[in-house]
């Protein structure tokens, strides 16, 4: 059962449908800024997409339509609440697969109008950016390394709604690179966990994959060259066995972790200690990777910074982080006029932060990964 509410408590229902996870959660923000996650329901069926080797937008959108209502009901029931107990609804409005975003946002509008509760449109990246504050002592400011299936960015989080981008991927996102490399190696999707598992028995020094963007200054990332290097190594083998796959996975994971950590090291040097609080937060699905987390941890120990990483279930896409971003915005009075909610549009692209002065925006074939 939910705890008794104090008058300063804010209870928010969060909806997340921007990729293949159908998620709903109830989060309570206390007047002191403390977070209680009262329920966190995530429905993912990777088998729906497995035959296609990646997330199929049309299948994802249809499955959100089929599953979102039941997921919301479960989130409310598991929190021991009713719609009347909720102060607001927060729904991801982008960036993401637009069909899925549309399902979550439209459902949020319907609940908002029916139950006369405010609706807060949340940038999915802000959800990830603030996620550590649910469980960790992540006071503003901090440096954020956001590594997920759709995004790879280094962001200076100065305050709620104040973000500066220090670097971003110029081609694939880190998670996308894990997924594509797993596909090349004949491993299951999503590729991140499959690569991490295979790598556990592999030799990370067997293949010396090239360091991405070696000659480029700054904090941008690139993963497509690494993927090509793995492809060439696979083609160079006559009949790759399971030990070859493990060695390739371990060498790829090592190279990806080294690249992420090098760029993070540069970003740490770029921001003044007082501007960052000497706190590094890592978030997004790839933050579940133990090799990456432990390499980041060594870097932080060396530089006397604190590494904060939310539990894995709040690193991958979830409704709690969207509810929490909504609760933080509601508490700060940073919400949009409710008369405009029908005008809130789902957005495939929605950059969270402008680049720092003098900083290039990474742009790949499809433009900046924002
Ligand atoms: O944050 P997330 O759930 O969804 C996006 O917003 O993209 O991240 C999903 C990504 C996938 O690419 C998946 O392969 C990757 O996170 N991932 C991992 C691990 N667990 C999930 N990557 C590396 N190692 C892991 N253990
Ligand atoms: Zn995400």
Short mmCIF file of C-alpha atoms and ligand atoms in Angstrom, two decimals:
data_model
loop_
_atom_site.label_atom_id
_atom_site.label_comp_id
_atom_site.label_asym_id
_atom_site.label_seq_id
_atom_site.Cartn_x
_atom_site.Cartn_y
_atom_site.Cartn_z
CA UNK A 1 0.00 0.00 0.00
CA UNK A 2 1.11 3.57 -0.63
CA UNK A 3 2.26 5.67 2.31
CA UNK A 4 0.04 8.53 3.52
CA UNK A 5 0.50 11.68 1.47
CA UNK A 6 1.78 14.90 2.95
CA UNK A 7 0.48 18.13 1.43
CA UNK A 8 3.82 18.84 -0.31
CA UNK A 9 4.02 15.44 -1.92
CA UNK A 10 3.53 15.23 -5.66
CA UNK A 11 2.38 11.97 -7.20
CA UNK A 12 2.97 11.59 -10.94
CA UNK A 13 2.04 8.89 -13.43
CA UNK A 14 4.78 8.53 -16.06
CA UNK A 15 4.29 7.02 -19.54
CA UNK A 16 7.16 5.90 -21.77
CA UNK A 17 6.65 4.57 -25.32
CA UNK A 18 9.46 6.10 -27.39
CA UNK A 19 11.06 2.81 -28.49
CA UNK A 20 10.09 -0.83 -27.88
CA UNK A 21 9.41 -0.67 -24.12
CA UNK A 22 5.83 -0.01 -23.02
CA UNK A 23 6.25 1.51 -19.58
CA UNK A 24 4.17 3.18 -16.87
CA UNK A 25 5.12 4.08 -13.32
CA UNK A 26 3.96 6.03 -10.30
CA UNK A 27 6.51 8.18 -8.53
CA UNK A 28 6.10 10.38 -5.48
CA UNK A 29 8.31 13.42 -4.93
CA UNK A 30 8.38 14.58 -1.34
CA UNK A 31 8.52 18.27 -0.43
CA UNK A 32 12.19 17.67 0.51
CA UNK A 33 12.94 16.42 -3.03
CA UNK A 34 13.06 12.76 -2.02
CA UNK A 35 11.83 10.20 -4.53
CA UNK A 36 9.69 7.14 -3.84
CA UNK A 37 9.10 4.88 -6.80
CA UNK A 38 5.72 3.38 -5.97
CA UNK A 39 5.47 1.20 -9.06
CA UNK A 40 7.47 0.70 -12.25
CA UNK A 41 5.92 -1.52 -14.92
CA UNK A 42 7.83 -2.24 -18.14
CA UNK A 43 6.60 -4.51 -20.87
CA UNK A 44 9.15 -5.49 -23.52
CA UNK A 45 8.90 -8.36 -25.90
CA UNK A 46 12.14 -8.57 -27.82
CA UNK A 47 10.81 -11.67 -29.63
CA UNK A 48 8.38 -9.40 -31.52
CA UNK A 49 11.35 -7.82 -33.27
CA UNK A 50 13.92 -10.64 -33.14
CA UNK A 51 13.25 -12.02 -36.61
CA UNK A 52 14.00 -8.59 -38.11
CA UNK A 53 17.30 -8.09 -36.27
CA UNK A 54 16.27 -4.77 -34.70
CA UNK A 55 13.31 -2.71 -33.48
CA UNK A 56 10.59 -2.39 -36.15
CA UNK A 57 8.78 0.96 -35.61
CA UNK A 58 5.40 -0.30 -36.87
CA UNK A 59 5.46 -3.39 -34.63
CA UNK A 60 6.55 -1.27 -31.65
CA UNK A 61 3.73 1.25 -32.18
CA UNK A 62 1.11 -1.50 -32.47
CA UNK A 63 2.31 -3.22 -29.35
CA UNK A 64 2.15 0.06 -27.39
CA UNK A 65 -1.49 0.41 -28.52
CA UNK A 66 -2.22 -3.13 -27.33
CA UNK A 67 -0.33 -2.96 -24.03
CA UNK A 68 -0.24 0.57 -22.69
CA UNK A 69 -3.69 0.61 -21.03
CA UNK A 70 -3.03 -2.63 -19.11
CA UNK A 71 0.46 -1.42 -18.14
CA UNK A 72 -1.01 1.81 -16.73
CA UNK A 73 -3.69 -0.10 -14.80
CA UNK A 74 -0.99 -2.34 -13.32
CA UNK A 75 1.19 0.64 -12.35
CA UNK A 76 -1.73 2.31 -10.57
CA UNK A 77 -2.84 -0.90 -8.84
CA UNK A 78 0.69 -1.84 -7.72
CA UNK A 79 1.13 1.64 -6.22
CA UNK A 80 -2.10 1.08 -4.25
CA UNK A 81 -3.63 4.15 -5.87
CA UNK A 82 -6.49 5.39 -8.01
CA UNK A 83 -6.46 8.09 -10.72
CA UNK A 84 -7.78 10.55 -8.11
CA UNK A 85 -4.57 10.19 -6.07
CA UNK A 86 -2.43 11.39 -8.97
CA UNK A 87 -1.38 15.04 -9.24
CA UNK A 88 -0.22 14.94 -12.86
CA UNK A 89 0.59 12.78 -15.86
CA UNK A 90 4.00 12.94 -17.52
CA UNK A 91 4.39 11.43 -20.99
CA UNK A 92 7.40 11.14 -23.27
CA UNK A 93 6.78 13.51 -26.20
CA UNK A 94 10.05 12.69 -28.02
CA UNK A 95 12.65 12.12 -29.28
CA UNK A 96 11.94 8.61 -30.48
CA UNK A 97 9.98 6.47 -32.93
CA UNK A 98 7.15 8.82 -33.66
CA UNK A 99 4.37 6.19 -33.87
CA UNK A 100 5.17 4.98 -30.37
CA UNK A 101 5.55 8.50 -28.94
CA UNK A 102 2.13 9.33 -30.41
CA UNK A 103 0.52 6.41 -28.54
CA UNK A 104 1.93 7.47 -25.14
CA UNK A 105 1.30 11.17 -25.60
CA UNK A 106 -2.27 10.69 -26.86
CA UNK A 107 -3.03 8.34 -23.97
CA UNK A 108 -1.59 10.98 -21.60
CA UNK A 109 -3.87 13.62 -23.14
CA UNK A 110 -6.92 11.37 -22.76
CA UNK A 111 -6.19 10.67 -19.06
CA UNK A 112 -5.45 14.35 -18.46
CA UNK A 113 -8.75 15.50 -19.97
CA UNK A 114 -10.86 12.71 -18.44
CA UNK A 115 -9.46 13.05 -14.90
CA UNK A 116 -8.77 16.81 -15.06
CA UNK A 117 -5.08 16.46 -14.18
CA UNK A 118 -2.23 18.41 -15.74
CA UNK A 119 -0.19 16.78 -18.50
CA UNK A 120 3.56 17.38 -18.72
CA UNK A 121 5.32 16.61 -22.02
CA UNK A 122 8.74 15.17 -21.24
CA UNK A 123 11.86 15.00 -23.37
CA UNK A 124 12.99 11.37 -23.12
CA UNK A 125 16.61 12.52 -22.80
CA UNK A 126 15.68 14.66 -19.80
CA UNK A 127 14.16 11.52 -18.28
CA UNK A 128 17.53 9.75 -18.61
CA UNK A 129 19.41 12.90 -17.54
CA UNK A 130 17.51 13.17 -14.25
CA UNK A 131 17.07 9.42 -13.61
CA UNK A 132 20.02 9.18 -11.21
CA UNK A 133 18.34 11.73 -8.92
CA UNK A 134 15.66 9.13 -8.05
CA UNK A 135 18.11 6.87 -6.24
CA UNK A 136 21.51 8.60 -5.97
CA UNK A 137 22.72 11.80 -4.29
CA UNK A 138 22.97 13.49 -7.69
CA UNK A 139 22.63 17.15 -6.72
CA UNK A 140 22.99 19.71 -9.51
CA UNK A 141 25.39 20.32 -11.18
CA UNK A 142 26.90 17.15 -12.66
CA UNK A 143 28.42 15.81 -15.83
CA UNK A 144 26.22 13.26 -17.59
CA UNK A 145 27.36 10.49 -19.90
CA UNK A 146 24.18 9.39 -21.62
CA UNK A 147 24.68 6.11 -23.47
CA UNK A 148 21.64 4.37 -24.90
CA UNK A 149 20.38 2.69 -28.04
CA UNK A 150 19.46 5.99 -29.68
CA UNK A 151 21.83 8.49 -28.05
CA UNK A 152 25.40 8.99 -26.96
CA UNK A 153 26.08 12.40 -25.45
CA UNK A 154 28.14 14.15 -22.81
CA UNK A 155 26.00 16.80 -21.16
CA UNK A 156 26.69 19.28 -18.41
CA UNK A 157 23.54 19.22 -16.27
CA UNK A 158 23.58 22.61 -14.56
CA UNK A 159 20.05 22.65 -13.16
CA UNK A 160 16.57 21.44 -14.05
CA UNK A 161 16.05 22.45 -17.70
CA UNK A 162 19.61 23.79 -18.08
CA UNK A 163 21.75 21.47 -20.16
CA UNK A 164 24.90 22.05 -22.21
CA UNK A 165 26.11 19.51 -24.72
CA UNK A 166 29.85 18.88 -24.67
CA UNK A 167 29.87 16.10 -27.23
CA UNK A 168 27.70 13.65 -29.12
CA UNK A 169 28.06 10.78 -31.54
CA UNK A 170 28.64 11.69 -35.15
CA UNK A 171 27.24 8.38 -36.41
CA UNK A 172 25.93 5.39 -34.42
CA UNK A 173 24.88 5.54 -30.78
CA UNK A 174 26.82 3.29 -28.39
CA UNK A 175 23.89 0.90 -27.88
CA UNK A 176 23.26 0.80 -31.63
CA UNK A 177 26.93 -0.23 -32.07
CA UNK A 178 26.51 -3.05 -29.54
CA UNK A 179 23.31 -4.15 -31.30
CA UNK A 180 24.81 -4.08 -34.80
CA UNK A 181 28.01 -5.81 -33.67
CA UNK A 182 25.96 -8.53 -31.96
CA UNK A 183 24.08 -9.06 -35.22
CA UNK A 184 27.39 -9.41 -37.09
CA UNK A 185 28.52 -12.00 -34.55
CA UNK A 186 25.24 -13.93 -34.76
CA UNK A 187 24.29 -13.02 -31.17
CA UNK A 188 20.79 -12.26 -29.88
CA UNK A 189 19.12 -8.83 -29.69
CA UNK A 190 19.30 -6.56 -27.79
CA UNK A 191 23.01 -6.86 -28.50
CA UNK A 192 24.43 -5.14 -25.41
CA UNK A 193 23.67 -7.87 -22.87
CA UNK A 194 24.54 -10.59 -25.46
CA UNK A 195 27.95 -9.03 -26.17
CA UNK A 196 28.65 -8.58 -22.46
CA UNK A 197 27.82 -12.25 -21.82
CA UNK A 198 29.95 -13.52 -24.72
CA UNK A 199 32.80 -11.18 -23.76
CA UNK A 200 32.98 -12.70 -20.29
CA UNK A 201 34.88 -15.69 -21.66
CA UNK A 202 36.71 -13.79 -24.42
CA UNK A 203 40.19 -12.29 -24.71
CA UNK A 204 39.82 -8.49 -24.96
CA UNK A 205 43.41 -8.14 -26.31
CA UNK A 206 42.98 -10.66 -29.15
CA UNK A 207 41.92 -7.98 -31.66
CA UNK A 208 43.40 -4.51 -31.55
CA UNK A 209 40.48 -2.49 -32.93
CA UNK A 210 41.32 1.08 -34.00
CA UNK A 211 40.62 3.99 -31.72
CA UNK A 212 37.73 6.07 -33.19
CA UNK A 213 38.32 9.78 -34.05
CA UNK A 214 41.95 9.49 -33.01
CA UNK A 215 42.96 12.74 -34.68
CA UNK A 216 39.93 14.76 -33.64
CA UNK A 217 39.90 17.05 -30.62
CA UNK A 218 36.84 17.44 -28.46
CA UNK A 219 34.31 15.13 -26.90
CA UNK A 220 32.42 13.70 -29.89
CA UNK A 221 32.04 9.96 -30.36
CA UNK A 222 32.05 7.64 -33.34
CA UNK A 223 31.25 3.93 -33.42
CA UNK A 224 30.76 3.09 -37.09
CA UNK A 225 34.50 2.48 -37.75
CA UNK A 226 34.63 0.06 -34.85
CA UNK A 227 31.70 -1.87 -36.27
CA UNK A 228 33.41 -2.02 -39.69
CA UNK A 229 36.64 -3.26 -38.05
CA UNK A 230 34.68 -6.08 -36.37
CA UNK A 231 33.06 -6.95 -39.71
CA UNK A 232 36.46 -7.17 -41.40
CA UNK A 233 37.83 -9.32 -38.58
CA UNK A 234 34.83 -11.69 -38.92
CA UNK A 235 35.32 -11.93 -42.68
CA UNK A 236 39.00 -12.68 -42.11
CA UNK A 237 38.11 -15.84 -40.20
CA UNK A 238 37.38 -19.02 -42.13
CA UNK A 239 34.87 -20.60 -39.82
CA UNK A 240 34.44 -18.54 -36.63
CA UNK A 241 33.71 -20.72 -33.59
CA UNK A 242 32.27 -19.70 -30.25
CA UNK A 243 35.69 -18.76 -28.80
CA UNK A 244 36.30 -16.46 -31.83
CA UNK A 245 32.92 -14.82 -31.19
CA UNK A 246 33.78 -14.39 -27.49
CA UNK A 247 37.20 -12.85 -28.36
CA UNK A 248 35.63 -10.50 -30.94
CA UNK A 249 32.90 -9.48 -28.46
CA UNK A 250 35.46 -8.86 -25.69
CA UNK A 251 37.77 -6.87 -27.98
CA UNK A 252 34.86 -4.77 -29.28
CA UNK A 253 33.55 -4.12 -25.77
CA UNK A 254 37.05 -3.14 -24.59
CA UNK A 255 37.49 -0.70 -27.51
CA UNK A 256 34.00 0.81 -27.00
CA UNK A 257 34.60 1.25 -23.25
CA UNK A 258 38.02 2.84 -23.90
CA UNK A 259 36.49 5.30 -26.40
CA UNK A 260 33.65 6.27 -24.04
CA UNK A 261 36.05 6.76 -21.16
CA UNK A 262 38.58 8.79 -23.17
CA UNK A 263 35.90 11.24 -24.27
CA UNK A 264 34.50 11.44 -20.75
CA UNK A 265 38.01 12.17 -19.45
CA UNK A 266 38.28 15.07 -21.92
CA UNK A 267 34.87 16.41 -20.88
CA UNK A 268 35.89 16.27 -17.22
CA UNK A 269 38.95 18.36 -18.05
CA UNK A 270 36.87 20.79 -20.09
CA UNK A 271 34.42 21.75 -17.38
CA UNK A 272 35.58 23.55 -14.27
CA UNK A 273 35.27 21.46 -11.16
CA UNK A 274 32.79 23.88 -9.62
CA UNK A 275 30.59 23.69 -12.76
CA UNK A 276 30.38 19.92 -12.57
CA UNK A 277 30.34 19.36 -8.81
CA UNK A 278 32.98 16.70 -9.67
CA UNK A 279 30.12 14.27 -10.10
CA UNK A 280 29.81 12.00 -13.11
CA UNK A 281 26.43 10.41 -13.76
CA UNK A 282 26.15 7.58 -16.27
CA UNK A 283 22.69 6.75 -17.59
CA UNK A 284 20.95 5.01 -20.49
CA UNK A 285 20.77 1.31 -21.35
CA UNK A 286 24.50 0.89 -22.09
CA UNK A 287 25.24 2.04 -18.52
CA UNK A 288 24.15 -1.47 -17.53
CA UNK A 289 27.47 -2.75 -18.92
CA UNK A 290 29.82 -3.76 -16.10
CA UNK A 291 33.04 -3.34 -18.12
CA UNK A 292 32.05 0.23 -19.04
CA UNK A 293 30.98 1.04 -15.49
CA UNK A 294 34.17 -0.32 -13.99
CA UNK A 295 36.38 1.58 -16.51
CA UNK A 296 34.46 4.78 -15.66
CA UNK A 297 34.87 4.03 -11.99
CA UNK A 298 38.67 3.74 -12.37
CA UNK A 299 38.71 7.09 -14.20
CA UNK A 300 36.71 8.75 -11.41
CA UNK A 301 38.98 7.30 -8.75
CA UNK A 302 42.00 8.63 -10.60
CA UNK A 303 40.52 12.12 -10.89
CA UNK A 304 38.89 12.16 -7.48
CA UNK A 305 35.39 12.43 -8.90
CA UNK A 306 32.29 10.59 -7.72
CA UNK A 307 30.60 8.16 -10.13
CA UNK A 308 26.84 7.88 -9.76
CA UNK A 309 24.98 5.19 -11.67
CA UNK A 310 21.30 4.40 -11.18
CA UNK A 311 20.32 0.71 -10.83
CA UNK A 312 20.09 -1.05 -14.20
CA UNK A 313 16.26 -1.07 -14.22
CA UNK A 314 16.33 2.76 -14.19
CA UNK A 315 19.14 2.93 -16.78
CA UNK A 316 17.16 1.17 -19.50
CA UNK A 317 13.92 2.81 -20.65
CA UNK A 318 11.31 2.99 -17.89
CA UNK A 319 8.27 4.99 -16.83
CA UNK A 320 9.68 6.02 -13.43
CA UNK A 321 12.28 8.35 -14.96
CA UNK A 322 9.56 10.06 -17.02
CA UNK A 323 7.30 10.40 -13.96
CA UNK A 324 10.26 11.76 -11.97
CA UNK A 325 11.15 14.35 -14.65
CA UNK A 326 7.47 15.38 -14.57
CA UNK A 327 7.50 15.63 -10.77
CA UNK A 328 10.66 17.75 -10.81
CA UNK A 329 9.10 20.08 -13.41
CA UNK A 330 5.80 20.25 -11.53
CA UNK A 331 7.58 21.10 -8.25
CA UNK A 332 9.52 23.87 -10.01
CA UNK A 333 6.40 25.24 -11.74
CA UNK A 334 7.96 24.46 -15.13
CA UNK A 335 4.89 23.15 -16.90
CA UNK A 336 3.12 24.25 -20.06
CA UNK A 337 -0.28 25.99 -20.05
CA UNK A 338 -2.89 23.25 -19.89
CA UNK A 339 -5.02 25.02 -22.49
CA UNK A 340 -2.28 23.98 -24.97
CA UNK A 341 -2.17 20.27 -24.25
CA UNK A 342 -4.09 19.26 -27.37
CA UNK A 343 -1.40 21.08 -29.35
CA UNK A 344 1.46 19.10 -27.79
CA UNK A 345 2.98 17.20 -30.70
CA UNK A 346 5.06 14.02 -30.71
CA UNK A 347 8.59 14.74 -31.89
CA UNK A 348 10.94 12.32 -33.63
CA UNK A 349 13.87 14.67 -32.90
CA UNK A 350 14.12 16.95 -29.92
CA UNK A 351 17.61 18.06 -28.87
CA UNK A 352 17.96 18.40 -25.12
CA UNK A 353 20.84 20.81 -25.12
CA UNK A 354 22.61 23.31 -27.33
CA UNK A 355 26.33 22.69 -27.85
CA UNK A 356 28.80 24.64 -25.70
CA UNK A 357 30.23 27.72 -27.37
CA UNK A 358 32.73 26.73 -30.06
CA UNK A 359 31.54 23.11 -29.93
CA UNK A 360 30.63 21.39 -33.17
CA UNK A 361 27.34 19.50 -33.40
CA UNK A 362 28.11 15.97 -34.44
CA UNK A 363 26.24 15.22 -37.66
CA UNK A 364 26.10 11.82 -39.29
CA UNK A 365 24.35 10.71 -42.42
CA UNK A 366 20.99 11.41 -40.83
CA UNK A 367 22.10 14.65 -39.16
CA UNK A 368 22.79 15.11 -35.48
CA UNK A 369 21.66 12.27 -33.24
CA UNK A 370 19.51 14.44 -31.08
O1 LIG B 1 18.12 3.35 -22.76
P1 LIG B 1 17.64 2.17 -23.55
O2 LIG B 1 16.82 1.12 -22.83
O3 LIG B 1 16.80 2.62 -24.78
C1 LIG B 1 17.09 3.75 -25.53
O4 LIG B 1 16.64 4.88 -25.14
O5 LIG B 1 17.79 3.57 -26.54
O6 LIG B 1 18.95 1.49 -24.19
C2 LIG B 1 18.87 0.32 -24.97
C3 LIG B 1 20.28 -0.01 -25.45
C4 LIG B 1 20.34 -1.16 -26.44
O7 LIG B 1 21.09 -0.76 -27.56
C5 LIG B 1 21.03 -2.28 -25.66
O8 LIG B 1 21.80 -3.15 -26.46
C6 LIG B 1 21.91 -1.48 -24.72
O9 LIG B 1 21.11 -0.39 -24.32
N1 LIG B 1 22.29 -2.28 -23.54
C7 LIG B 1 23.56 -2.62 -23.27
C8 LIG B 1 23.51 -3.46 -22.12
N2 LIG B 1 22.21 -3.57 -21.72
C9 LIG B 1 21.47 -2.83 -22.61
N3 LIG B 1 24.72 -2.31 -23.89
C10 LIG B 1 25.86 -2.83 -23.39
N4 LIG B 1 25.89 -3.67 -22.31
C11 LIG B 1 24.75 -3.99 -21.65
N5 LIG B 1 24.80 -4.81 -20.60
ZN1 LIG B 2 16.20 5.73 -23.57
#
